[in-house]
Short mmCIF file of C-alpha atoms (C1' of nucleotides) in Angstrom, two decimals:
data_model
loop_
_atom_site.label_atom_id
_atom_site.label_comp_id
_atom_site.label_asym_id
_atom_site.label_seq_id
_atom_site.Cartn_x
_atom_site.Cartn_y
_atom_site.Cartn_z
CA MET A 1 12.86 17.26 -8.70
CA LEU A 2 14.87 15.29 -6.21
CA HIS A 3 15.47 12.40 -8.58
CA LEU A 4 17.20 14.80 -10.95
CA LEU A 5 19.52 15.94 -8.19
CA ARG A 6 20.24 12.33 -7.32
CA ALA A 7 20.86 11.34 -10.92
CA TYR A 8 23.44 14.08 -11.18
CA PHE A 9 25.45 12.88 -8.21
CA GLU A 10 25.16 9.30 -9.31
CA ARG A 11 26.57 9.86 -12.74
CA ASP A 12 29.90 8.26 -12.00
CA GLU A 13 29.39 6.22 -8.86
CA PRO A 14 26.15 5.10 -7.23
CA ILE A 15 25.44 6.62 -3.82
CA THR A 16 23.62 5.20 -0.83
CA ASP A 17 20.26 6.44 0.39
CA GLU A 18 21.96 7.70 3.51
CA GLN A 19 24.38 9.78 1.55
CA PHE A 20 21.64 11.17 -0.61
CA ASP A 21 19.61 12.04 2.49
CA LEU A 22 22.59 14.08 3.58
CA ILE A 23 22.75 15.84 0.26
CA GLN A 24 19.04 16.39 0.12
CA SER A 25 18.96 17.90 3.57
CA LYS A 26 21.35 20.67 2.53
CA PHE A 27 19.79 21.78 -0.74
CA ILE A 28 16.85 24.16 -0.95
CA LEU A 29 14.52 23.71 -3.89
CA LYS A 30 13.39 26.90 -5.57
CA GLN A 31 11.02 27.24 -8.53
CA LEU A 32 11.46 30.17 -10.85
CA LYS A 33 8.99 31.36 -13.46
CA LYS A 34 10.36 32.48 -16.80
CA GLY A 35 11.84 35.92 -16.26
CA GLU A 36 12.22 35.66 -12.49
CA PHE A 37 15.51 36.66 -10.98
CA LEU A 38 17.82 34.66 -8.80
CA LEU A 39 20.26 37.48 -8.27
CA ARG A 40 20.63 41.11 -9.28
CA GLU A 41 23.60 43.40 -9.66
CA GLY A 42 24.58 44.93 -6.35
CA GLU A 43 23.32 42.07 -4.19
CA ILE A 44 25.67 39.76 -2.39
CA ALA A 45 25.40 36.16 -3.58
CA ARG A 46 24.55 33.74 -0.80
CA TYR A 47 24.04 30.51 -2.70
CA GLY A 48 25.29 28.38 -5.51
CA ALA A 49 22.46 27.18 -7.75
CA PHE A 50 22.19 23.78 -9.39
CA VAL A 51 19.77 23.70 -12.29
CA ALA A 52 17.59 20.59 -12.13
CA LYS A 53 15.19 21.66 -14.85
CA GLY A 54 14.89 24.64 -17.17
CA CYS A 55 17.57 27.16 -17.97
CA LEU A 56 19.14 30.16 -16.30
CA ARG A 57 21.38 32.81 -17.71
CA SER A 58 23.73 35.35 -16.20
CA TYR A 59 24.44 38.70 -17.77
CA VAL A 60 26.04 42.05 -17.07
CA LEU A 61 24.96 45.53 -18.09
CA ASP A 62 27.61 47.72 -19.68
CA ASN A 63 27.87 51.46 -19.14
CA LYS A 64 25.41 52.04 -22.00
CA GLY A 65 22.88 49.73 -20.37
CA LYS A 66 23.36 46.98 -22.91
CA GLN A 67 23.05 43.36 -21.78
CA HIS A 68 25.89 40.92 -22.30
CA ILE A 69 25.18 37.28 -21.55
CA VAL A 70 28.03 35.66 -19.66
CA GLN A 71 26.63 32.18 -19.20
CA PHE A 72 23.74 29.89 -19.94
CA ALA A 73 23.00 27.25 -17.35
CA PRO A 74 20.68 24.48 -18.52
CA GLU A 75 20.04 21.22 -16.67
CA ASN A 76 22.94 19.90 -14.60
CA TRP A 77 24.88 23.13 -14.70
CA TRP A 78 25.79 25.28 -11.75
CA LEU A 79 25.40 29.03 -11.65
CA THR A 80 26.82 31.26 -8.97
CA ASP A 81 29.15 34.15 -8.33
CA ALA A 82 31.91 32.60 -6.27
CA ASP A 83 33.73 35.88 -6.05
CA SER A 84 30.71 37.58 -4.50
CA ILE A 85 30.02 34.75 -2.05
CA LEU A 86 33.58 34.26 -0.87
CA GLN A 87 34.55 37.90 -0.68
CA ASN A 88 31.20 39.10 0.56
CA LYS A 89 31.06 41.73 -2.09
CA PRO A 90 28.25 42.91 -4.36
CA THR A 91 27.88 41.01 -7.58
CA ILE A 92 28.02 42.56 -11.02
CA TYR A 93 25.73 39.90 -12.47
CA PHE A 94 22.06 39.51 -13.08
CA MET A 95 20.83 35.93 -13.04
CA ASP A 96 17.37 35.05 -14.27
CA ALA A 97 15.34 32.20 -15.68
CA ILE A 98 14.80 32.09 -19.44
CA GLU A 99 12.30 29.27 -19.00
CA ASP A 100 10.32 28.03 -15.99
CA THR A 101 13.17 26.60 -13.97
CA ALA A 102 13.76 24.50 -10.88
CA VAL A 103 17.02 25.10 -9.01
CA PHE A 104 18.55 23.69 -5.88
CA LEU A 105 20.32 26.24 -3.76
CA LEU A 106 23.30 25.47 -1.57
CA ASP A 107 25.02 27.82 0.88
CA PRO A 108 28.79 27.82 1.38
CA SER A 109 28.87 26.05 4.73
CA SER A 110 26.66 23.25 3.42
CA HIS A 111 28.95 23.04 0.47
CA ILE A 112 31.98 22.54 2.69
CA PHE A 113 30.09 20.03 4.78
CA LEU A 114 29.18 17.96 1.73
CA LEU A 115 32.71 18.14 0.36
CA GLN A 116 33.94 16.57 3.57
CA HIS A 117 31.21 14.02 4.11
CA VAL A 118 30.05 12.89 0.68
CA PRO A 119 32.79 11.67 -1.68
CA ALA A 120 30.42 11.60 -4.65
CA TYR A 121 29.69 15.25 -4.02
CA ALA A 122 33.35 16.12 -3.93
CA THR A 123 33.88 14.18 -7.18
CA GLN A 124 31.09 15.88 -9.08
CA PHE A 125 32.13 19.26 -7.69
CA GLN A 126 35.68 18.77 -8.92
CA THR A 127 34.48 17.70 -12.35
CA GLY A 128 32.11 20.63 -12.49
CA ILE A 129 34.83 23.13 -11.60
CA GLN A 130 37.04 21.75 -14.30
CA LYS A 131 34.33 21.78 -16.89
CA HIS A 132 33.56 25.40 -16.09
CA ALA A 133 37.19 26.43 -16.18
CA ALA A 134 37.79 24.69 -19.48
CA ALA A 135 34.67 26.31 -20.95
CA LYS A 136 35.94 29.73 -19.91
CA ASP A 137 39.39 29.14 -21.41
CA LYS A 138 37.80 28.02 -24.63
CA ARG A 139 35.70 31.12 -24.75
CA ILE A 140 38.67 33.43 -24.16
CA VAL A 141 40.65 31.73 -26.88
CA ALA A 142 37.69 31.94 -29.24
CA SER A 143 37.22 35.63 -28.59
CA LEU A 144 40.87 36.24 -29.39
CA SER A 145 41.20 34.04 -32.44
CA SER A 146 37.88 33.67 -34.22
CA MET A 147 35.48 35.75 -36.26
CA ALA A 148 31.80 35.80 -35.38
CA GLU A 149 30.85 33.04 -37.81
CA GLU A 150 33.43 30.63 -36.43
CA ARG A 151 32.43 31.37 -32.87
CA TYR A 152 28.81 30.69 -33.75
CA LYS A 153 29.72 27.37 -35.37
CA GLU A 154 31.78 26.41 -32.37
CA PHE A 155 28.88 27.26 -30.10
CA ILE A 156 26.56 25.03 -32.11
CA GLN A 157 29.04 22.21 -31.87
CA THR A 158 29.60 22.66 -28.15
CA TYR A 159 26.08 23.39 -26.97
CA PRO A 160 23.69 22.01 -29.58
CA SER A 161 20.89 21.71 -27.02
CA ILE A 162 21.15 25.32 -25.97
CA VAL A 163 20.88 26.56 -29.53
CA GLN A 164 17.42 24.96 -29.77
CA ARG A 165 15.95 26.60 -26.75
CA VAL A 166 17.27 30.14 -26.45
CA PRO A 167 16.11 33.01 -28.68
CA GLN A 168 18.62 34.15 -31.29
CA HIS A 169 19.18 37.54 -29.80
CA MET A 170 20.45 35.91 -26.60
CA LEU A 171 22.82 33.76 -28.54
CA ALA A 172 24.07 36.90 -30.23
CA SER A 173 24.56 38.56 -26.87
CA TYR A 174 26.58 35.56 -25.65
CA LEU A 175 28.70 35.62 -28.78
CA GLY A 176 29.31 39.32 -28.48
CA ILE A 177 27.59 40.37 -31.69
CA MET A 178 24.35 42.13 -32.64
CA PRO A 179 21.22 40.11 -33.44
CA GLU A 180 21.27 41.53 -36.96
CA THR A 181 24.76 40.20 -37.48
CA LEU A 182 23.80 36.74 -36.29
CA SER A 183 20.83 36.75 -38.60
CA ARG A 184 23.12 37.60 -41.53
CA ILE A 185 25.62 34.95 -40.54
CA ARG A 186 22.87 32.32 -40.47
CA LYS A 187 21.68 33.43 -43.89
CA GLN A 188 25.23 33.11 -45.24
CA MET A 189 25.62 29.66 -43.79
CA ALA A 190 22.31 28.49 -45.18
CA LYS A 191 23.31 29.66 -48.63
CA LYS A 192 26.72 28.02 -48.66
CA LYS A 193 25.54 24.58 -47.74
CA MET B 1 64.78 30.98 -5.00
CA LEU B 2 63.43 29.02 -2.06
CA HIS B 3 62.83 32.11 0.03
CA LEU B 4 60.48 33.39 -2.66
CA LEU B 5 58.51 30.17 -2.54
CA ARG B 6 58.34 30.41 1.23
CA ALA B 7 57.31 34.05 1.16
CA TYR B 8 54.39 33.13 -1.08
CA PHE B 9 53.03 30.50 1.25
CA GLU B 10 53.55 32.71 4.27
CA ARG B 11 51.58 35.61 2.91
CA ASP B 12 48.61 35.02 5.18
CA GLU B 13 49.83 32.78 7.96
CA PRO B 14 53.40 31.94 9.00
CA ILE B 15 54.43 28.33 8.47
CA THR B 16 56.84 26.18 10.44
CA ASP B 17 60.17 25.03 9.11
CA GLU B 18 58.88 21.48 9.10
CA GLN B 19 55.95 22.41 6.90
CA PHE B 20 58.15 24.29 4.54
CA ASP B 21 60.53 21.34 4.33
CA LEU B 22 57.55 19.33 3.23
CA ILE B 23 56.66 21.89 0.59
CA GLN B 24 60.24 22.25 -0.54
CA SER B 25 60.68 18.50 -0.97
CA LYS B 26 57.86 18.36 -3.52
CA PHE B 27 58.74 21.29 -5.75
CA ILE B 28 61.33 21.06 -8.52
CA LEU B 29 63.22 24.23 -9.35
CA LYS B 30 63.69 24.96 -13.03
CA GLN B 31 65.51 27.87 -14.58
CA LEU B 32 64.39 29.08 -17.99
CA LYS B 33 66.26 31.44 -20.26
CA LYS B 34 64.24 34.08 -22.10
CA GLY B 35 62.52 32.30 -24.98
CA GLU B 36 62.77 28.78 -23.53
CA PHE B 37 59.65 26.68 -23.50
CA LEU B 38 57.96 25.01 -20.59
CA LEU B 39 55.30 23.33 -22.71
CA ARG B 40 54.40 23.09 -26.38
CA GLU B 41 51.14 22.40 -28.20
CA GLY B 42 50.55 18.68 -28.48
CA GLU B 43 52.44 17.70 -25.35
CA ILE B 44 50.69 16.46 -22.25
CA ALA B 45 51.17 18.75 -19.30
CA ARG B 46 52.73 17.02 -16.29
CA TYR B 47 53.28 19.87 -13.88
CA GLY B 48 51.87 23.03 -12.54
CA ALA B 49 54.43 25.86 -12.53
CA PHE B 50 54.81 28.49 -9.86
CA VAL B 51 56.72 31.55 -11.04
CA ALA B 52 59.27 32.64 -8.42
CA LYS B 53 61.09 35.12 -10.57
CA GLY B 54 60.70 36.41 -14.12
CA CYS B 55 57.64 36.07 -16.35
CA LEU B 56 55.99 33.36 -18.41
CA ARG B 57 53.30 33.63 -20.97
CA SER B 58 50.94 31.09 -22.55
CA TYR B 59 49.60 31.42 -26.05
CA VAL B 60 47.75 29.51 -28.73
CA LEU B 61 48.23 29.49 -32.49
CA ASP B 62 45.14 29.98 -34.59
CA ASN B 63 44.53 28.29 -37.91
CA LYS B 64 46.43 31.03 -39.71
CA GLY B 65 49.45 30.51 -37.46
CA LYS B 66 48.90 33.72 -35.56
CA GLN B 67 49.79 33.86 -31.87
CA HIS B 68 47.22 34.82 -29.25
CA ILE B 69 48.42 35.37 -25.72
CA VAL B 70 46.13 33.79 -23.21
CA GLN B 71 47.97 34.61 -20.02
CA PHE B 72 50.93 36.37 -18.55
CA ALA B 73 52.38 34.83 -15.40
CA PRO B 74 54.78 37.11 -13.51
CA GLU B 75 56.06 36.45 -9.98
CA ASN B 76 53.71 34.60 -7.65
CA TRP B 77 51.41 33.45 -10.41
CA TRP B 78 50.75 29.89 -11.42
CA LEU B 79 50.69 28.66 -14.97
CA THR B 80 49.48 25.24 -16.05
CA ASP B 81 46.98 23.44 -18.22
CA ALA B 82 44.77 21.69 -15.69
CA ASP B 83 42.64 20.22 -18.45
CA SER B 84 45.64 18.54 -20.05
CA ILE B 85 47.03 17.23 -16.77
CA LEU B 86 43.79 15.88 -15.39
CA GLN B 87 42.46 14.43 -18.61
CA ASN B 88 45.80 13.28 -19.87
CA LYS B 89 45.19 14.96 -23.18
CA PRO B 90 47.50 17.01 -25.41
CA THR B 91 47.55 20.69 -24.64
CA ILE B 92 46.71 23.44 -27.09
CA TYR B 93 49.02 25.89 -25.38
CA PHE B 94 52.57 27.03 -25.78
CA MET B 95 54.20 28.28 -22.60
CA ASP B 96 57.51 30.08 -22.69
CA ALA B 97 59.59 32.55 -20.75
CA ILE B 98 59.54 36.16 -21.85
CA GLU B 99 62.40 36.95 -19.45
CA ASP B 100 64.92 34.74 -17.71
CA THR B 101 62.64 32.94 -15.30
CA ALA B 102 62.77 30.65 -12.29
CA VAL B 103 59.81 28.35 -11.80
CA PHE B 104 58.93 25.67 -9.28
CA LEU B 105 57.25 22.64 -10.78
CA LEU B 106 54.73 20.49 -8.94
CA ASP B 107 53.18 17.25 -10.16
CA PRO B 108 49.56 16.36 -9.43
CA SER B 109 50.19 13.74 -6.73
CA SER B 110 52.49 16.09 -4.84
CA HIS B 111 49.79 18.71 -5.17
CA ILE B 112 47.24 16.44 -3.56
CA PHE B 113 49.72 15.48 -0.87
CA LEU B 114 50.34 19.10 0.03
CA LEU B 115 46.66 19.95 0.01
CA GLN B 116 46.14 17.27 2.64
CA HIS B 117 49.17 17.89 4.79
CA VAL B 118 49.93 21.61 4.63
CA PRO B 119 47.03 23.89 5.51
CA ALA B 120 48.89 26.99 4.35
CA TYR B 121 49.28 25.34 0.94
CA ALA B 122 45.59 24.57 0.73
CA THR B 123 44.78 28.15 1.64
CA GLN B 124 47.03 29.73 -0.94
CA PHE B 125 45.86 27.26 -3.53
CA GLN B 126 42.25 28.17 -2.91
CA THR B 127 43.01 31.85 -3.08
CA GLY B 128 44.97 31.32 -6.28
CA ILE B 129 42.17 29.39 -7.94
CA GLN B 130 39.71 32.12 -7.07
CA LYS B 131 41.98 34.88 -8.32
CA HIS B 132 42.43 33.05 -11.62
CA ALA B 133 38.74 32.40 -12.04
CA ALA B 134 37.85 36.00 -11.28
CA ALA B 135 40.46 37.21 -13.74
CA LYS B 136 39.00 35.00 -16.47
CA ASP B 137 35.48 36.21 -15.79
CA LYS B 138 36.61 39.80 -15.96
CA ARG B 139 38.33 39.16 -19.24
CA ILE B 140 35.26 37.52 -20.77
CA VAL B 141 33.04 40.41 -19.67
CA ALA B 142 35.56 42.89 -21.06
CA SER B 143 35.72 41.15 -24.43
CA LEU B 144 31.92 41.32 -24.64
CA SER B 145 31.36 44.82 -23.49
CA SER B 146 34.41 47.00 -24.16
CA MET B 147 36.17 48.56 -27.07
CA ALA B 148 39.91 48.11 -27.48
CA GLU B 149 40.80 51.36 -25.74
CA GLU B 150 38.77 50.55 -22.66
CA ARG B 151 40.24 47.06 -22.45
CA TYR B 152 43.69 48.56 -22.65
CA LYS B 153 42.94 51.04 -19.86
CA GLU B 154 41.52 48.28 -17.75
CA PHE B 155 44.63 46.20 -18.31
CA ILE B 156 46.83 49.07 -17.19
CA GLN B 157 44.76 49.44 -14.04
CA THR B 158 44.75 45.77 -13.26
CA TYR B 159 48.28 44.80 -14.18
CA PRO B 160 50.40 47.95 -14.04
CA SER B 161 53.57 45.95 -13.41
CA ILE B 162 53.07 43.78 -16.48
CA VAL B 163 52.63 46.78 -18.74
CA GLN B 164 56.17 47.92 -17.85
CA ARG B 165 57.91 44.69 -18.71
CA VAL B 166 56.24 43.16 -21.77
CA PRO B 167 56.69 44.47 -25.32
CA GLN B 168 53.72 46.28 -26.79
CA HIS B 169 52.97 43.71 -29.44
CA MET B 170 52.47 41.10 -26.73
CA LEU B 171 50.05 43.35 -24.91
CA ALA B 172 48.20 43.78 -28.19
CA SER B 173 48.07 40.04 -28.62
CA TYR B 174 46.65 39.61 -25.12
CA LEU B 175 44.07 42.33 -25.77
CA GLY B 176 43.06 40.75 -29.06
CA ILE B 177 44.08 43.66 -31.27
CA MET B 178 46.89 44.34 -33.76
CA PRO B 179 50.11 46.09 -32.62
CA GLU B 180 49.32 48.94 -35.02
CA THR B 181 45.97 49.48 -33.35
CA LEU B 182 47.50 49.54 -29.90
CA SER B 183 50.05 52.07 -31.08
CA ARG B 184 47.23 54.29 -32.37
CA ILE B 185 45.26 53.94 -29.18
CA ARG B 186 48.27 55.02 -27.16
CA LYS B 187 48.76 57.98 -29.40
CA GLN B 188 45.12 59.01 -28.97
CA MET B 189 45.36 58.70 -25.21
CA ALA B 190 48.54 60.76 -25.07
CA LYS B 191 46.88 63.49 -27.08
CA LYS B 192 43.70 63.70 -24.98
CA LYS B 193 45.39 64.07 -21.61
"C1'" DC C 1 81.07 52.86 -36.06
"C1'" DT C 2 78.31 49.76 -39.03
"C1'" DT C 3 75.11 46.27 -39.77
"C1'" DG C 4 71.23 43.56 -38.91
"C1'" DT C 5 67.24 42.51 -36.21
"C1'" DC C 6 63.42 43.64 -33.74
"C1'" DC C 7 59.92 46.85 -32.55
"C1'" DA C 8 56.99 50.92 -32.70
"C1'" DT C 9 54.92 54.28 -35.61
"C1'" DT C 10 52.35 56.12 -39.44
"C1'" DG C 11 49.53 56.26 -43.69
"C1'" DA C 12 46.25 54.43 -47.16
"C1'" DC C 13 42.91 51.33 -47.77
"C1'" DA C 14 39.81 47.14 -46.83
"C1'" DT C 15 36.39 44.77 -44.12
"C1'" DA C 16 33.75 42.81 -40.17
"C1'" DG C 17 30.44 44.15 -37.62
"C1'" DA C 18 27.51 48.12 -35.50
"C1'" DT C 19 23.82 51.25 -36.01
"C1'" DC C 20 19.53 52.97 -37.69
"C1'" DA C 21 15.23 52.13 -39.80
"C1'" DA C 22 11.62 49.40 -41.60
"C1'" DG C 23 9.05 45.37 -42.22
"C1'" DA C 24 7.80 40.51 -41.83
"C1'" DA C 25 7.07 36.38 -39.11
"C1'" DA C 26 5.87 34.05 -35.09
"C1'" DC C 27 3.22 33.58 -31.25
"C1'" DA C 28 0.22 34.58 -27.30
"C1'" DA C 29 -3.76 36.80 -25.43
"C1'" DA C 30 -8.31 38.34 -25.89
"C1'" DT D 1 -10.04 36.15 -35.80
"C1'" DT D 2 -7.99 40.33 -34.26
"C1'" DT D 3 -4.55 42.58 -31.71
"C1'" DG D 4 -0.35 43.20 -29.46
"C1'" DT D 5 4.40 41.50 -28.32
"C1'" DT D 6 8.31 39.67 -29.28
"C1'" DT D 7 11.63 37.88 -32.50
"C1'" DC D 8 13.81 37.67 -36.86
"C1'" DT D 9 15.13 39.58 -41.37
"C1'" DT D 10 16.81 42.89 -44.71
"C1'" DG D 11 18.80 47.17 -46.50
"C1'" DA D 12 21.67 51.44 -46.18
"C1'" DT D 13 25.11 53.46 -43.98
"C1'" DC D 14 28.93 54.21 -40.41
"C1'" DT D 15 32.91 53.01 -37.55
"C1'" DA D 16 36.45 50.39 -35.24
"C1'" DT D 17 39.83 47.70 -36.32
"C1'" DG D 18 42.53 44.78 -39.59
"C1'" DT D 19 45.76 44.59 -43.50
"C1'" DC D 20 49.53 46.02 -46.23
"C1'" DA D 21 53.46 48.75 -46.89
"C1'" DA D 22 56.99 51.96 -45.65
"C1'" DT D 23 59.93 54.29 -42.32
"C1'" DG D 24 62.61 55.19 -38.31
"C1'" DG D 25 64.42 54.11 -33.73
"C1'" DA D 26 66.63 51.04 -30.39
"C1'" DC D 27 69.78 47.82 -29.41
"C1'" DA D 28 73.05 43.84 -29.90
"C1'" DA D 29 76.82 41.66 -32.61
"C1'" DG D 30 80.55 42.13 -35.20
#
DNA sequence: CTTGTCCATTGACATAGATCAAGAAACAAA
DNA sequence: TTTGTTTCTTGATCTATGTCAATGGACAAG
């Protein structure tokens, strides 16, 4: 799995073996079987997770016990609850693996250490933060301004690889609609074109 | 207005006059009349804006020309399009003043300078980023899991001061519902209690 | 005071999407 | 293959919210 971690940090600029040793020494590899949890509601998050292989998701339960998927995290994405880590407060999220998944865990102090000592880490971190923030903005705008069908199309455009690998009902949950509705939307779209 | 800027950076730790001089020298004060724009769709954002007094909002136009409010920024909030600044790409947002407003503008290189030279700046920046990110997460979760009435109640809880000062139809736009619907929700709530 | 503009309210109706119920596929395990 | 799970589809209704249209209040400008 280590080569995947290295490839990620070398995307923009190559890094030396020494630097990668530093990185490597801070991350903890964890293998998750499909369905295993990384974090549950009520726990305090202690790590950020980098997905080397597989796919995680995070979701919340509403007051009726219904799941709502907040994020998918396939290869090269990060998943964490920064709020919980930084404020030492219980998370509202569940995070689990929707396939067999390999993640690298990083605790906050290691994170700060790497920021200060490995420029390539700082670069990728910055890029990652931005990407996440932009994705969130896009999602908020979509939820305000688009009907379900448009949001689905936009999702397909933005995350074609995710569409292939997650079951439809999870997509529906992410989009904020019922599986039945997504099924009907797909039928509509198939007919039109 | 400078004392407001100073008060913001001194919230957690006092700062010296020298440090504040440094801060002061980088910010540009701009006064906006109600209705004046800070940024329009298609422009490239050049500054982050700190609201010292008054209130800004950002919104997008959907393909039918309808406004959707993405954010309100009252005193001590920041408003910017990081994506546009950092990627040098045209913004999709309009940002304007909903009251007479005083903002302090900061360009990216000054931002980096202050991060490196004024610890209190770095601290407040970090806190601000977190606050924004948490607010976005909360909003995404709410849009997935709550009906209009619950979202409205949550908004009142979270931003009581904003409710007082913005017209109802803007609140509706932020909540993703029509003004008529918000009016009906308020009527319902008044009846119940 | 009068006029115009903006905003909130209310009603009648339309529609996107939810809910409930039943099957049909798909797929894995035995 | 048979059986059991899980996922997807389809139909019949129900409900929250949007749309359209009219009215009345608040407030600013003349």
